[in-house]
Short mmCIF file of C-alpha atoms in Angstrom, two decimals:
data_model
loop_
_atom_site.label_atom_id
_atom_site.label_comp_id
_atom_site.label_asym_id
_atom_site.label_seq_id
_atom_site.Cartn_x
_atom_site.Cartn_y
_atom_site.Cartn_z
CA UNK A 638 105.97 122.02 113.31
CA UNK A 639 106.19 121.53 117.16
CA UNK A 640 107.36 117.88 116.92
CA UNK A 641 109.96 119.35 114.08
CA UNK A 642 110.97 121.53 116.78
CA UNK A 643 110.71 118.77 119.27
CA UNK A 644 113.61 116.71 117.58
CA UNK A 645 115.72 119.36 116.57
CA UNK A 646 115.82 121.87 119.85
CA UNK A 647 118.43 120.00 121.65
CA UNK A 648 120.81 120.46 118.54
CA UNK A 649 120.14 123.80 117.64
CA UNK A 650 117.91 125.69 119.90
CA UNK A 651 114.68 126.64 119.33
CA UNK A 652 114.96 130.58 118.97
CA UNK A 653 117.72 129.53 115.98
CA UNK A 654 114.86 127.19 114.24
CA UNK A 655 112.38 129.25 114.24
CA UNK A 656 114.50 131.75 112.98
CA UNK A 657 115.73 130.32 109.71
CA UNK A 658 112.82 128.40 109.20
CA UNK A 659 111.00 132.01 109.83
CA UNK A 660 112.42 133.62 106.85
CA UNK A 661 111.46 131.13 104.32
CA UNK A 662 108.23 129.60 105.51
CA UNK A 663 105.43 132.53 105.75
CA UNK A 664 103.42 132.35 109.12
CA UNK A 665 106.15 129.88 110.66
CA UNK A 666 104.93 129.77 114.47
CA UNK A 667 107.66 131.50 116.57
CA UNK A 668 109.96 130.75 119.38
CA UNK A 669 107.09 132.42 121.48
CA UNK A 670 103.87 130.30 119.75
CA UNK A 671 105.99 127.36 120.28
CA UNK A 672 106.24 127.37 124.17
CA UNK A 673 102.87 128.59 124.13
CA UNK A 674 101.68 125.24 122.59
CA UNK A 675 103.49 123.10 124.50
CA UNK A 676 102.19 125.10 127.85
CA UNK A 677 98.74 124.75 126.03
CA UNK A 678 96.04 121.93 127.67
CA UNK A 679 96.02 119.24 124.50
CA UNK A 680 93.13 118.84 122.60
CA UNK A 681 90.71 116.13 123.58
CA UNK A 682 91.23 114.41 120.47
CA UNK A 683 94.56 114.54 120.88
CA UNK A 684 94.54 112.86 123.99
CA UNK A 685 92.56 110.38 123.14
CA UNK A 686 94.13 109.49 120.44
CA UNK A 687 97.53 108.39 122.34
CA UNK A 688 95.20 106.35 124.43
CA UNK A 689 93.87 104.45 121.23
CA UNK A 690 97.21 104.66 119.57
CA UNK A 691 98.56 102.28 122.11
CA UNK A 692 95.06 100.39 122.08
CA UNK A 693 95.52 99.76 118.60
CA UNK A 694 99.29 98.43 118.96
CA UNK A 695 97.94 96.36 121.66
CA UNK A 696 95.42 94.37 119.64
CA UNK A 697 97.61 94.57 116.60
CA UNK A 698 100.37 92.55 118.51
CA UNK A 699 97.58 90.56 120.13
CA UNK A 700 97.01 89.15 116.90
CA UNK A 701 99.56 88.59 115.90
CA UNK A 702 100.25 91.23 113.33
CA UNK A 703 98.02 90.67 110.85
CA UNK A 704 94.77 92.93 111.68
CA UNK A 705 93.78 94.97 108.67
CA UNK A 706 92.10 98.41 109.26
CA UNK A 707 88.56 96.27 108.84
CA UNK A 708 89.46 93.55 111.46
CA UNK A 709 90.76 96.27 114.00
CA UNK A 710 87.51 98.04 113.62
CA UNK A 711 85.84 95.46 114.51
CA UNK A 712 88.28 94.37 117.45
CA UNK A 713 88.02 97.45 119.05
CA UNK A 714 84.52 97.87 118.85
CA UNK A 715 84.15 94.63 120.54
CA UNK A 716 86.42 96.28 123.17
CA UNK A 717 83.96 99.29 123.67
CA UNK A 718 85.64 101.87 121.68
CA UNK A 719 83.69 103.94 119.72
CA UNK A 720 85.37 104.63 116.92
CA UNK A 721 84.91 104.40 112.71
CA UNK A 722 86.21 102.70 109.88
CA UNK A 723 88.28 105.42 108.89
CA UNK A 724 89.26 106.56 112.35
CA UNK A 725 90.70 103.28 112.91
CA UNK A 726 92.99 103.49 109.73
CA UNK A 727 93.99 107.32 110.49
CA UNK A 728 95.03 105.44 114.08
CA UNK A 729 96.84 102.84 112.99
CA UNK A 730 98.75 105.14 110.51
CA UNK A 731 100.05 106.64 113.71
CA UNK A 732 100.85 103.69 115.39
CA UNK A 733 102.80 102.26 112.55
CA UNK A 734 100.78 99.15 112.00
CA UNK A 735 99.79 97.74 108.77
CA UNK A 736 97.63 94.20 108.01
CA UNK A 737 98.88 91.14 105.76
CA UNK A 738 98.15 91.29 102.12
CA UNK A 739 97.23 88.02 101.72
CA UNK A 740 97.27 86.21 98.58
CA UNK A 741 99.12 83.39 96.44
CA UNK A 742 102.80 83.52 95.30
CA UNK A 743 103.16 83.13 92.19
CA UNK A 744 104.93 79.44 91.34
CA UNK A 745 107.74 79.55 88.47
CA UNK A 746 108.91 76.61 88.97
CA UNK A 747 106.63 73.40 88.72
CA UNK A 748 108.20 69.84 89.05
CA UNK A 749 107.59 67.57 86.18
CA UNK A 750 105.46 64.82 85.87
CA UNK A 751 107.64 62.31 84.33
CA UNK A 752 111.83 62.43 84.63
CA UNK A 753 113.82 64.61 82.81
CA UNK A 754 116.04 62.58 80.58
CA UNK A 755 117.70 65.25 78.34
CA UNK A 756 121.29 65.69 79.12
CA UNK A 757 123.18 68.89 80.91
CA UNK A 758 125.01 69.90 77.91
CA UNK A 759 126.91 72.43 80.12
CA UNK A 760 127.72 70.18 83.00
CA UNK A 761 126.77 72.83 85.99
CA UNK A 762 129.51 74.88 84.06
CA UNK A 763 128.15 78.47 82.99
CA UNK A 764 131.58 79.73 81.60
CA UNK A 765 131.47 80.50 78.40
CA UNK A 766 134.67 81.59 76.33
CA UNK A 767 133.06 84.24 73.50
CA UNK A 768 129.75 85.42 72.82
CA UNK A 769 126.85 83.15 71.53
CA UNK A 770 128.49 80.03 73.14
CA UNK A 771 125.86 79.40 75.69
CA UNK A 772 123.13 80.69 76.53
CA UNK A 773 120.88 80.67 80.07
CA UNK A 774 117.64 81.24 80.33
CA UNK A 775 115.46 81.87 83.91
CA UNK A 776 111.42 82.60 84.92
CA UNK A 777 110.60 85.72 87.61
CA UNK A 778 107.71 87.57 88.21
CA UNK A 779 107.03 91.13 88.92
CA UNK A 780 104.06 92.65 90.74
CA UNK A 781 102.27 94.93 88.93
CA UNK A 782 98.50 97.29 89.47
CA UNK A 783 97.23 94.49 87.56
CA UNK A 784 98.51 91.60 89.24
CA UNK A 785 101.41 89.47 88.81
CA UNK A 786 103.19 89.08 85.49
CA UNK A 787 105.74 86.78 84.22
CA UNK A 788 109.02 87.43 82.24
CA UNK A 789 111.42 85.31 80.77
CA UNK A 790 114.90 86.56 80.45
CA UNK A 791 117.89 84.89 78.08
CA UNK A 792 121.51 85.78 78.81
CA UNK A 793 124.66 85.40 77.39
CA UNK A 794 127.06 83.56 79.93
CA UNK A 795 130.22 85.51 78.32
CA UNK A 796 129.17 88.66 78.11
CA UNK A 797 126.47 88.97 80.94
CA UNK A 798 124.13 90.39 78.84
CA UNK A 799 120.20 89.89 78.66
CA UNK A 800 119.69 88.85 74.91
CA UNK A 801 116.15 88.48 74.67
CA UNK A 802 112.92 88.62 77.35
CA UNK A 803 109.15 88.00 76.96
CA UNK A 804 106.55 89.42 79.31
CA UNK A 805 103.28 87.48 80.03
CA UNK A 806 100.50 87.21 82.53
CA UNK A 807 100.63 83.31 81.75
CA UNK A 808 103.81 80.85 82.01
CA UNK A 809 103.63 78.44 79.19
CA UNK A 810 106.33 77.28 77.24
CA UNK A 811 104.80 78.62 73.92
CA UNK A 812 103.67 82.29 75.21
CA UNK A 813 106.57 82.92 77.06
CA UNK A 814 109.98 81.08 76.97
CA UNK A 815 110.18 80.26 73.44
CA UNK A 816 109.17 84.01 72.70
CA UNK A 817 112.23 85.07 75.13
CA UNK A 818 114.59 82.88 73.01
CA UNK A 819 112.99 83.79 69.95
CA UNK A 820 113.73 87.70 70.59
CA UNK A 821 117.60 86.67 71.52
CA UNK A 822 118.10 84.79 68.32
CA UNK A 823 116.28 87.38 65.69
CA UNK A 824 118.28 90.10 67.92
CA UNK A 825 121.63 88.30 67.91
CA UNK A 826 124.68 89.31 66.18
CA UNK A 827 127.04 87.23 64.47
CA UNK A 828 127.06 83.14 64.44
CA UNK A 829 124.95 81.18 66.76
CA UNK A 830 126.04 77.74 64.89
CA UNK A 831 127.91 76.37 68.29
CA UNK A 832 125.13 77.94 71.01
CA UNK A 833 124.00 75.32 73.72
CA UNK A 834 120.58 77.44 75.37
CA UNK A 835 120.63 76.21 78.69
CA UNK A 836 117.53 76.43 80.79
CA UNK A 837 115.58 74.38 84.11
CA UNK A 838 112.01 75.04 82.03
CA UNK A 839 110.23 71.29 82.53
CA UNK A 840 109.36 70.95 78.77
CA UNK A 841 111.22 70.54 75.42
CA UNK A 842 112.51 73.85 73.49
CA UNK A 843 112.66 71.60 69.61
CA UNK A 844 111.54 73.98 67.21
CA UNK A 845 112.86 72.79 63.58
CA UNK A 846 113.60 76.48 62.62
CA UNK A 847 117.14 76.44 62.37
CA UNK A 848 120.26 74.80 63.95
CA UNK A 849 120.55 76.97 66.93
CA UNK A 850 116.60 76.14 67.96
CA UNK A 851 117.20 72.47 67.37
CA UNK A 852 120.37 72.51 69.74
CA UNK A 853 118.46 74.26 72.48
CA UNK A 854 116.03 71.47 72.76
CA UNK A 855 118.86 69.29 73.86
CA UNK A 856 119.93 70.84 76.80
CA UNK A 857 117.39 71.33 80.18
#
């Protein structure tokens, strides 16, 4: 409440804050309580916490931003500071510091092994002039509590609109893209007999199915 008061006193006084806020929060400290805290000796916690507040920003910056609450621990220990696991997290909460979450990013996008000789049906062109004309097709990934997950979305160039999608935790060709363009055709209204499905995946989309399947393995 005092550092509410704090940033807000210059704006609208402190009698008028404590006030309002007075009416609505039960046992709201008072204009009087409030000068009496900041008249009042600080805690020694308190002040030595702004002394290992700044400590902690210190080593933080010292290397280079990437000190977990476990690596700080240490690193101020080393320094002489007695202080705790959790201590050390509690003080770099207040000093606004966070570690690096390290760990690999996801690759959706894996260069082939041989060259790619199936033509660009589309020519670079994604315009498409009515709806089931052409098709593109694209790999993300989303982080999840579980880890990283892949989806595969398939839109419609004319309309804009996401006409099938397949979520995996693994990105093959069988598990994930064909299941995306499997969802768009089964969901897909009216004729897909002219559809080019345009995509970057590195391997072949031929599935003897019908005529729609059969052109998509044409184009990259």
């Amino acid at each position: 409440m005092i550092r509410f008061i704090d940033t807000f006193r210059d704006r609208f006084g402190v009698e008028l804050i404590c006030r309002i806020l007075g009416a609505t929060a039960r046992g709201f400290i008072t204009s009087r309580g409030y000068r009496a805290a900041k008249t009042r000796t600080p805690a020694a916690r308190t002040v030595r916490d702004e002394v290992l507040v700044e400590e902690v920003r210190r080593v933080h910056a010292a290397n280079y931003g990437v000190y977990g609450a476990r690596k700080m621990w240490h690193a101020l220990r080393r320094a002489g500071w007695d202080v705790g696991r959790d201590q050390t997290a509690r003080l770099m909460r207040l000093a606004g510091v966070t570690g690096v979450v390290r760990g690999r990013k996801p690759r959706t996008t894996v260069p082939g092994s041989i060259p790619d000789h199936r033509p660009d049906l589309v020519m670079r062109d994604f315009k498409a002039p009515a709806p089931n004309q052409l098709w593109v097709a694209d790999i993300t990934y989303v982080r999840t509590s579980c880890g990283f997950v892949y989806t595969a979305f398939v839109i419609d160039a004319y309309s804009r609109r996401i006409t099938g999608w397949a979520t995996r935790s693994s990105m093959t060709t069988e598990a994930l893209s064909l299941e995306a363009l499997e969802h768009a055709l089964n969901t897909a209204q009216g004729s897909t007999d002219q559809l080019v499905h345009h995509s970057d995946y590195a391997e072949d989309f031929v599935i003897p199915r019908n005529r729609a399947l059969a052109r998509a393995g044409t184009d990259r």
